[in-house]
PDB file of C-alpha atoms and ligand atoms in Angstrom:
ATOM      1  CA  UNK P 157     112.577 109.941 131.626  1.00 66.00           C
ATOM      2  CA  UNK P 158     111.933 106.236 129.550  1.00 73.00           C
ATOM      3  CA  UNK P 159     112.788 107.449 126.143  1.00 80.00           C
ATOM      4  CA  UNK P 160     109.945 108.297 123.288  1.00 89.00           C
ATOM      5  CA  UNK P 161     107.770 105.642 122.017  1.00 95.00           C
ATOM      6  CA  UNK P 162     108.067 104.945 118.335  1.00 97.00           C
ATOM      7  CA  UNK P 163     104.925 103.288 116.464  1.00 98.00           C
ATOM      8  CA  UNK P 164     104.582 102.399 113.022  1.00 98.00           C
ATOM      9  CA  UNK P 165     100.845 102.058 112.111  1.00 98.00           C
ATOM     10  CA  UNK P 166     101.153 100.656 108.466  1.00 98.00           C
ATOM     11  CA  UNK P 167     103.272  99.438 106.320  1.00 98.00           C
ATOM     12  CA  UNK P 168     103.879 103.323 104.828  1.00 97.00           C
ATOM     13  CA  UNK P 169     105.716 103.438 108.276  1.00 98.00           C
ATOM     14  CA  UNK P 170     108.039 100.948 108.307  1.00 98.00           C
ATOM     15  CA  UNK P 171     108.954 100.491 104.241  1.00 97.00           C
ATOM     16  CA  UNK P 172     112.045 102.466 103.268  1.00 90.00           C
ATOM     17  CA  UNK P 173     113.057 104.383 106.499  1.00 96.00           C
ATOM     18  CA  UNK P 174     116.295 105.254 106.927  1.00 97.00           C
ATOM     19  CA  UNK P 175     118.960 103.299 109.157  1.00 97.00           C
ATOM     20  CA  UNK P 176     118.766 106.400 111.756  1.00 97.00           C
ATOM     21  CA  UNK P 177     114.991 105.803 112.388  1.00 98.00           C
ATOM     22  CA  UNK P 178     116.118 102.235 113.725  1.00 98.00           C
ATOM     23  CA  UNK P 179     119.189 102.937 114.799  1.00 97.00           C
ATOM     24  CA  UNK P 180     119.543 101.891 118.489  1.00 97.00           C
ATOM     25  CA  UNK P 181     115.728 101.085 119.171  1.00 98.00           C
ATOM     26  CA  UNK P 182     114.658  97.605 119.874  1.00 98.00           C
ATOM     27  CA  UNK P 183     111.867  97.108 117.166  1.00 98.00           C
ATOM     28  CA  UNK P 184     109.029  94.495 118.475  1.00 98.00           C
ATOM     29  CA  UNK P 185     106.930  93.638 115.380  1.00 98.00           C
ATOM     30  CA  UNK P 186     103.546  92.513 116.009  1.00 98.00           C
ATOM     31  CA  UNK P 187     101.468  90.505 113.001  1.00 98.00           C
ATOM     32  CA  UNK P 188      98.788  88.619 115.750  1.00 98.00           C
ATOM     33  CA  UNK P 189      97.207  87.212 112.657  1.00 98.00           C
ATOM     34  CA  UNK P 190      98.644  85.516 112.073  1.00 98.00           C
ATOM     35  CA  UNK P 191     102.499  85.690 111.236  1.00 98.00           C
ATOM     36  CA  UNK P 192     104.450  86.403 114.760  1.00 98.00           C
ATOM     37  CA  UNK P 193     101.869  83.897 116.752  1.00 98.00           C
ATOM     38  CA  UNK P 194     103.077  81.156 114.020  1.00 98.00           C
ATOM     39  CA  UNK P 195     106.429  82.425 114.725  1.00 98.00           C
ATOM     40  CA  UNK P 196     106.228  82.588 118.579  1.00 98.00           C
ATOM     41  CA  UNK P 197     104.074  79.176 118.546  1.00 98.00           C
ATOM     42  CA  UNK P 198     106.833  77.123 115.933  1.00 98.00           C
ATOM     43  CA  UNK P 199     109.972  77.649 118.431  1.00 98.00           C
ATOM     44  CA  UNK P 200     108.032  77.081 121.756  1.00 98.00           C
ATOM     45  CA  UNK P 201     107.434  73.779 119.761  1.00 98.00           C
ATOM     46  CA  UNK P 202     110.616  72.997 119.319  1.00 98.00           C
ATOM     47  CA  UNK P 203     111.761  74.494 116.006  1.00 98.00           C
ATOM     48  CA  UNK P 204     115.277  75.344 115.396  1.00 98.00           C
ATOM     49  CA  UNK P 205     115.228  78.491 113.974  1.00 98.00           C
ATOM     50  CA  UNK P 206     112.847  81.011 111.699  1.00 98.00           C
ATOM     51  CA  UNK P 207     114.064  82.245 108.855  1.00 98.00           C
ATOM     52  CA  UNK P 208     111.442  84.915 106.928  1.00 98.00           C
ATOM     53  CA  UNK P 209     111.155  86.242 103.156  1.00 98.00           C
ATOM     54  CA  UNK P 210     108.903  88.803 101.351  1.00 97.00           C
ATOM     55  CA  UNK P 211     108.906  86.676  98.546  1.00 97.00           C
ATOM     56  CA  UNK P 212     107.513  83.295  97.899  1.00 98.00           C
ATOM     57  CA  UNK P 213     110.396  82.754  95.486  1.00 98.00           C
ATOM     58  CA  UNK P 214     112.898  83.521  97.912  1.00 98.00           C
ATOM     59  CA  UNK P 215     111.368  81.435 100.642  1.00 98.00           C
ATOM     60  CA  UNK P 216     111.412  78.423  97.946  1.00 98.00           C
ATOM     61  CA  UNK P 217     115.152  79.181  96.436  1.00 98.00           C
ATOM     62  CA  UNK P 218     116.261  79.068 100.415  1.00 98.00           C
ATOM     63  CA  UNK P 219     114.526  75.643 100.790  1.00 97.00           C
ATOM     64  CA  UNK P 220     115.370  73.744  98.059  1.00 97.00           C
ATOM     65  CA  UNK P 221     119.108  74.434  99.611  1.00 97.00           C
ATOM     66  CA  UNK P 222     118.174  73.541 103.035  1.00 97.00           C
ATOM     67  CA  UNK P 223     116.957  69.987 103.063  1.00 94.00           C
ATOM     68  CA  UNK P 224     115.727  70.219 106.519  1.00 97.00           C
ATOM     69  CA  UNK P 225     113.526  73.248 106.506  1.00 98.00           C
ATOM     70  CA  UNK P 226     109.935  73.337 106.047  1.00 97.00           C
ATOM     71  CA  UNK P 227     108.199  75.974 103.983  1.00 98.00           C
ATOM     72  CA  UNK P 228     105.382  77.872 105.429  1.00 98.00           C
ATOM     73  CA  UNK P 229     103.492  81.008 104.543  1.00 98.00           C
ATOM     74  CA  UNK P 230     100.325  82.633 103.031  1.00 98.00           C
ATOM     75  CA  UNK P 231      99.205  84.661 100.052  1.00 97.00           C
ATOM     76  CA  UNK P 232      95.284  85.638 100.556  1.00 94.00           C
ATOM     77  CA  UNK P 233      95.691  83.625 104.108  1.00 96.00           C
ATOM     78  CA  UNK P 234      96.165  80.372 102.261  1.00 96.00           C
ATOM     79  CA  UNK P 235      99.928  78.437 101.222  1.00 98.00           C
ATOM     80  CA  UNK P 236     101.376  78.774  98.157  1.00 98.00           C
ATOM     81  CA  UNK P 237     101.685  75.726  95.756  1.00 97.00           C
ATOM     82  CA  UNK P 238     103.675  73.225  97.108  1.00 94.00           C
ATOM     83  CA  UNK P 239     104.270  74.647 100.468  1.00 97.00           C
ATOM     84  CA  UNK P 240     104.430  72.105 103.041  1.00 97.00           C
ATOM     85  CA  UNK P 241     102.316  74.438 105.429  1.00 98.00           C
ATOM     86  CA  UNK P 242     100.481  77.340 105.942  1.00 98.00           C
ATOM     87  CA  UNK P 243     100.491  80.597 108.024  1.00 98.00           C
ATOM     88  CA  UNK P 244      98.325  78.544 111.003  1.00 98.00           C
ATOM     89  CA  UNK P 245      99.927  78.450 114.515  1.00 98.00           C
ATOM     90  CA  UNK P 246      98.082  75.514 115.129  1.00 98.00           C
ATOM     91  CA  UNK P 247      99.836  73.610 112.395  1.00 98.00           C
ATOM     92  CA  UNK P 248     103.166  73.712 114.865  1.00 98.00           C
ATOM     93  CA  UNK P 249     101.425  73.137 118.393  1.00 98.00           C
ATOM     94  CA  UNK P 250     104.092  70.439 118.188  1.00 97.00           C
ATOM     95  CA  UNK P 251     107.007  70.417 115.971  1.00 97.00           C
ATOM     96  CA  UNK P 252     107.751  68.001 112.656  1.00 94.00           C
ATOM     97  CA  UNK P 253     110.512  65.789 113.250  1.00 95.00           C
ATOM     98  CA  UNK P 254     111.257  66.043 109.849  1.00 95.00           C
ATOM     99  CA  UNK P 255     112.216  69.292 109.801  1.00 97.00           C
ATOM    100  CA  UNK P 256     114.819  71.977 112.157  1.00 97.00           C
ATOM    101  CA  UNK P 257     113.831  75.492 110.432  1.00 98.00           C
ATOM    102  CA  UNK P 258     111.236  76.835 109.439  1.00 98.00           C
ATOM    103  CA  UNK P 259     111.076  79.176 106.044  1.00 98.00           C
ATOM    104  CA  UNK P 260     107.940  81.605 106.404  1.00 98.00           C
ATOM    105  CA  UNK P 261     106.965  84.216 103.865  1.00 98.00           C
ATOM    106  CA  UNK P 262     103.555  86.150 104.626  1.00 98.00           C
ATOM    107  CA  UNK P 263     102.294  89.252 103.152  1.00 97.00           C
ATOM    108  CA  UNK P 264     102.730  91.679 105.732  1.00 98.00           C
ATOM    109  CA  UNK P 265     104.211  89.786 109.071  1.00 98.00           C
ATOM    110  CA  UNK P 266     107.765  88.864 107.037  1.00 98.00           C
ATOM    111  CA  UNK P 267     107.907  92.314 105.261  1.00 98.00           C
ATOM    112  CA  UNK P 268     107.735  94.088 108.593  1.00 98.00           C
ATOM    113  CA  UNK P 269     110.245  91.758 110.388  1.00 98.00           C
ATOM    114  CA  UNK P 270     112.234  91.990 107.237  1.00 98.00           C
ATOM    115  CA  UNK P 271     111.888  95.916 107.300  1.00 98.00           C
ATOM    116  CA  UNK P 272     113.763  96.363 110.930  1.00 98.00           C
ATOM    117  CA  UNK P 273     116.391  93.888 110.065  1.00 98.00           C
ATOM    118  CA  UNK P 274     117.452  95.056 106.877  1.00 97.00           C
ATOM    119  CA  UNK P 275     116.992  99.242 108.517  1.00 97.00           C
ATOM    120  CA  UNK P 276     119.393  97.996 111.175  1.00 97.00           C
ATOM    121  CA  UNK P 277     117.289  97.952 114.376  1.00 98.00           C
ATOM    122  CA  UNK P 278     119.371  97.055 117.839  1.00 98.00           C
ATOM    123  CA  UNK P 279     116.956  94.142 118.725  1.00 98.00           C
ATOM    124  CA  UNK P 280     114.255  93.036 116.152  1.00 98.00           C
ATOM    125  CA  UNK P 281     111.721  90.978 118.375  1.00 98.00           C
ATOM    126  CA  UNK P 282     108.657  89.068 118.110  1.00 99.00           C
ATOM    127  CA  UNK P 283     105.543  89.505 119.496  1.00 98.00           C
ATOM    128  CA  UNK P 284     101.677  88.458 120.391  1.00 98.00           C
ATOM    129  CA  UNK P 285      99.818  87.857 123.050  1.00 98.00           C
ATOM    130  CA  UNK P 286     100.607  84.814 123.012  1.00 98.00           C
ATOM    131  CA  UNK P 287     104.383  85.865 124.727  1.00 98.00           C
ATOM    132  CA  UNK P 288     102.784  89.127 125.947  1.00 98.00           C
ATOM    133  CA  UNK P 289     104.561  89.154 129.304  1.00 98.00           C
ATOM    134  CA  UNK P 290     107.611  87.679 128.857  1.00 98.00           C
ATOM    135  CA  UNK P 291     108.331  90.282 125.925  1.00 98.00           C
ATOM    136  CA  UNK P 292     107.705  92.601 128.795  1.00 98.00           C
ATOM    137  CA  UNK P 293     109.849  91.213 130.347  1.00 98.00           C
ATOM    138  CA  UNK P 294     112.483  91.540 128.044  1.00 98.00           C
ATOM    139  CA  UNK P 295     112.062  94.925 126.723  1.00 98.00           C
ATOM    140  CA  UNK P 296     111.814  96.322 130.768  1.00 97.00           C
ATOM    141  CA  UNK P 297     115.846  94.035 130.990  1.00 97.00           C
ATOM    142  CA  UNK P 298     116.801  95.523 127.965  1.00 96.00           C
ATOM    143  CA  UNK P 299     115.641  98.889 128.346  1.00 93.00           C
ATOM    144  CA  UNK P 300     116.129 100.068 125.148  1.00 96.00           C
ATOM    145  CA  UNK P 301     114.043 102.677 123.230  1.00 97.00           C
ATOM    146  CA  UNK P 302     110.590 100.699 121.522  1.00 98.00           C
ATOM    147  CA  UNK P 303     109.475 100.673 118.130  1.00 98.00           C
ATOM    148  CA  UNK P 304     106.121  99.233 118.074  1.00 98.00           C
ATOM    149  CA  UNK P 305     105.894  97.792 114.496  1.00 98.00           C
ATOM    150  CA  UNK P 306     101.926  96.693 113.723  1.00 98.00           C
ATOM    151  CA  UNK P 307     102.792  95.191 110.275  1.00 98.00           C
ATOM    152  CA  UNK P 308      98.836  95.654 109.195  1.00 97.00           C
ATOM    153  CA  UNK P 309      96.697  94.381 106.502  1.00 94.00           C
ATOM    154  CA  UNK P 310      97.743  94.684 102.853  1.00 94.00           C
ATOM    155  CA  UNK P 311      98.687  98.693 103.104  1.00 96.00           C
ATOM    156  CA  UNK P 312      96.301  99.138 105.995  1.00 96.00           C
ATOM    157  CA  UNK P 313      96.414  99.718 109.447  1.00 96.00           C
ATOM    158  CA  UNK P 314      94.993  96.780 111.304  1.00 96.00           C
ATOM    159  CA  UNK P 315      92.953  96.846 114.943  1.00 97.00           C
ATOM    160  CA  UNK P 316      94.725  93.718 116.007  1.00 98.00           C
ATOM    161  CA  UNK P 317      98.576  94.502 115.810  1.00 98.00           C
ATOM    162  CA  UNK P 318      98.141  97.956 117.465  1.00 98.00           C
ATOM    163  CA  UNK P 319      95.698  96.389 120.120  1.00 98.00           C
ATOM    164  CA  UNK P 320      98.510  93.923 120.974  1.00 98.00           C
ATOM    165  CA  UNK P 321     100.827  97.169 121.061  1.00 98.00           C
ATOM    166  CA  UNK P 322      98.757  98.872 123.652  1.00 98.00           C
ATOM    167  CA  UNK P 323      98.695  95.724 125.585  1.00 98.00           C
ATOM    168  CA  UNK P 324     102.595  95.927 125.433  1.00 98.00           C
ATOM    169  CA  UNK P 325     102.510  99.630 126.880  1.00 98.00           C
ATOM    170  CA  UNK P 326      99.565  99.173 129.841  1.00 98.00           C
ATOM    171  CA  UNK P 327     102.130  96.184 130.904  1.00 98.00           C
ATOM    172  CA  UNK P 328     104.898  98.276 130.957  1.00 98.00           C
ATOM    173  CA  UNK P 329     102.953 101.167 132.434  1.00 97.00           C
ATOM    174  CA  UNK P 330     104.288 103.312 129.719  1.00 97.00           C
ATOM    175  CA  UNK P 331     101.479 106.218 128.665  1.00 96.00           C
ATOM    176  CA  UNK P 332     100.632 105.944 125.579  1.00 97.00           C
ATOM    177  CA  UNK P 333      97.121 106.749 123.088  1.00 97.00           C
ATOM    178  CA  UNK P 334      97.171 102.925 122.293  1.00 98.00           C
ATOM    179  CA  UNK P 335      97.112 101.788 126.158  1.00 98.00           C
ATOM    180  CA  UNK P 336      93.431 103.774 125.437  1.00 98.00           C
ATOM    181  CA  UNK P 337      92.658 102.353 122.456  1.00 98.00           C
ATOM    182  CA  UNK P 338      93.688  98.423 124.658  1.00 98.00           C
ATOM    183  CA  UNK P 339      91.761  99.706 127.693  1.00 98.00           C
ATOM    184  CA  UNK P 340      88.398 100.252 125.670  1.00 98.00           C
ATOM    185  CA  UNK P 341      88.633  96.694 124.311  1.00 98.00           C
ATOM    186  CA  UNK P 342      90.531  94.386 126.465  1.00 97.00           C
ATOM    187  CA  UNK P 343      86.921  93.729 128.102  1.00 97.00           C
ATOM    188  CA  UNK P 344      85.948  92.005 124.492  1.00 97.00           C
ATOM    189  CA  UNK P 345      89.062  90.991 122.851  1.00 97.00           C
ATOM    190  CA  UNK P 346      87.641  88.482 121.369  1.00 97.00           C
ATOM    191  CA  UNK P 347      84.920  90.224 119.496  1.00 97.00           C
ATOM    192  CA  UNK P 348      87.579  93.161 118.629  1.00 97.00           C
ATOM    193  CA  UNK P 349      89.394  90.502 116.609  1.00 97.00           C
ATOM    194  CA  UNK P 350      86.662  88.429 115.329  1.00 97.00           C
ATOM    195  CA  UNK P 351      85.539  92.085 113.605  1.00 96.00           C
ATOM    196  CA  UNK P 352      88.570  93.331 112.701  1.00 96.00           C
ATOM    197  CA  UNK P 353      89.007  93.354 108.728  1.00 95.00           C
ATOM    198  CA  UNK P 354      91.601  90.776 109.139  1.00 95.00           C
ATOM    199  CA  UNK P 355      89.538  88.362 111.866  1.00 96.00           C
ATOM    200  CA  UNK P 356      86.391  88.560 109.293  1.00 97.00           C
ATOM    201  CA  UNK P 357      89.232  87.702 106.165  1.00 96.00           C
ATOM    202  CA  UNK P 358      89.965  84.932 108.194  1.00 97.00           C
ATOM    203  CA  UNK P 359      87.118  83.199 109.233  1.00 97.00           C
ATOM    204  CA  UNK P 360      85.620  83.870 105.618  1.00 97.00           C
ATOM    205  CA  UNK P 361      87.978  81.399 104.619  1.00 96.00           C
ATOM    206  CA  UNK P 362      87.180  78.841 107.603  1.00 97.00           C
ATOM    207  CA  UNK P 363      89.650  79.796 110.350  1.00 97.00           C
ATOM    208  CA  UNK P 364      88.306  81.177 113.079  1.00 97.00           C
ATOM    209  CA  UNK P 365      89.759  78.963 115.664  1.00 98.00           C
ATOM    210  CA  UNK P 366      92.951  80.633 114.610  1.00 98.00           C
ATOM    211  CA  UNK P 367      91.588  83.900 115.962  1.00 98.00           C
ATOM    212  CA  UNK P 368      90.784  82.085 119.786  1.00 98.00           C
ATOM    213  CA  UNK P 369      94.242  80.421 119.155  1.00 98.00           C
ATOM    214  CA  UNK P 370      95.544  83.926 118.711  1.00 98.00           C
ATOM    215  CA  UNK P 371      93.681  85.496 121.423  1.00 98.00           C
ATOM    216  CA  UNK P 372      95.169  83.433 124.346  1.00 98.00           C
ATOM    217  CA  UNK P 373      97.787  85.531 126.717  1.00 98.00           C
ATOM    218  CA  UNK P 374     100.628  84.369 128.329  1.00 98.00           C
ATOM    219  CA  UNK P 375     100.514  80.952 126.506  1.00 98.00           C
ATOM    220  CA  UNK P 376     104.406  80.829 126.229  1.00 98.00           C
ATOM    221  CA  UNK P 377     106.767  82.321 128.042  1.00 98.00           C
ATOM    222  CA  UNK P 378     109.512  82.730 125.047  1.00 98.00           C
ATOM    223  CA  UNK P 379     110.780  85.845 123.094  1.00 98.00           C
ATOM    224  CA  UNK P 380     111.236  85.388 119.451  1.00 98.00           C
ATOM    225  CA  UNK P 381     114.758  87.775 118.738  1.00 98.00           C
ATOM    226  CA  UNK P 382     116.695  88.287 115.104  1.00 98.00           C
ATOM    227  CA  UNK P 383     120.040  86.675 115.095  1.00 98.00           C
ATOM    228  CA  UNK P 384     122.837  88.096 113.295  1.00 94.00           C
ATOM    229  CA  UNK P 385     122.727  85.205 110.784  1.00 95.00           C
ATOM    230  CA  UNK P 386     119.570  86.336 109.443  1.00 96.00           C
ATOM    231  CA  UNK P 387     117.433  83.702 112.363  1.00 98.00           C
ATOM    232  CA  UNK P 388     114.416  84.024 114.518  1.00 98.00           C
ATOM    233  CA  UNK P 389     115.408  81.771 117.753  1.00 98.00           C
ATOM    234  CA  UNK P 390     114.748  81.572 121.119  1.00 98.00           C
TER     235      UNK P 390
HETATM  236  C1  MLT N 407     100.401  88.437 107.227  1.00 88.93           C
HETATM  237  O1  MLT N 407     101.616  88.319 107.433  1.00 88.93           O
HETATM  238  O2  MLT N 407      99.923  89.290 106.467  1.00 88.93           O
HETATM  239  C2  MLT N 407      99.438  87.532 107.935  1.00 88.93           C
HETATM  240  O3  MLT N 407     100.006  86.817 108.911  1.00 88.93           O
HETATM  241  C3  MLT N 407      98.269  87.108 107.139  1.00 88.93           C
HETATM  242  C4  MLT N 407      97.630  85.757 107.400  1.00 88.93           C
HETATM  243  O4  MLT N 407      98.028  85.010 108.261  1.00 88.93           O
HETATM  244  O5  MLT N 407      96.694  85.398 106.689  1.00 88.93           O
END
């Protein structure tokens, strides 16, 4: 018998667990809007490397070391001062020549991804449905215990991440309440995410087309994984 799914919800879940609750588990941490589709999107690109912070002051201490990485992030889904981009997959369809690595602090998507490396999780892997099936892939391979981590909205839970979480478990045919929760809305996606609290944030501030960016499945066939230098690669 597969061993026992592990979700986190919110960011209540993941914050300050223990090593033992990661110990051993491959986490896959889903932020579909819009942190791990930047993330996935970046290194299909071409980017060398991810490297993510909680803190905007981090992010900028790290590049003002690192002449060739770019800064990119959000606070209230917009960049902060003097950040050379945003939190937009669509800003790295294609990648900057200027730049190997990307620095990315967001206000949920880096805390989460930041949450299972620092607890110690086995694997700590990206996903969306924008790598939806080759993260399948991967985690039937690798066949380690799962911890779904939906990193959420602020301290909420948010419809997107554990949507993208179900879709994980009806492709791996693993039973599960969110394969449910995917079935009742995988006829609509689009509308699921255009309503969600974080789709309507989003388009408030203009950008919607991130959501249908977002939305598309299978658009790369890579799997974001944590390094033990502290890197998102490919
Ligand atoms: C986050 O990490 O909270 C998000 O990706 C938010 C956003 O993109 O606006």
């Amino acid at each position: 018998m597969p061993a026992a799914i592990q979700v986190c919800y919110a960011p209540a879940d993941y914050e300050r667990r223990p090593p033992a609750f990661w110990r051993g588990r491959a986490a896959v941490v889903f932020d579909i809007l819009r942190a791990t589709s930047t993330i996935v999107t970046a290194l299909a690109a071409g980017c060398g490397g991810v490297r993510c912070f909680r803190a905007v002051a981090a992010a900028r201490r790290y590049a003002a070391r690192h002449a060739r990485t770019a800064l990119a992030g959000e606070r209230d889904g917009v960049p902060p001062p003097a950040f050379q981009y945003g939190n937009s997959p669509r800003e790295f369809l294609s990648w900057p020549p200027a730049y190997d690595t990307l620095a990315l602090t967001t206000t949920n998507g880096t805390r989460a991804i930041a949450a299972a490396a620092d607890g110690g999780a086995a694997r700590v892997l990206i996903g969306s449905l924008l790598n939806l099936s080759a993260l399948a892939e991967y985690c039937r391979r690798a066949g380690l215990p799962l911890t779904l981590v939906c990193s959420g909205t602020g301290a909420d839970f948010s419809l997107e991440d554990a949507l993208a979480a179900g879709a994980l478990l009806a492709e791996l045919r693993r039973a599960h309440p969110l394969v449910s929760l995917y079935r009742a809305n995988r006829a609509d996606l689009r509308r699921a995410l255009h309503t969600s609290r974080n789709g309507r944030r989003l388009r408030a501030i203009g950008l919607a087309a991130d959501l249908d960016f977002c939305l598309q499945r299978d658009r790369y066939h890579v799997v974001p994984a944590l390094a033990v230098d502290g890197v998102i690669g490919i």
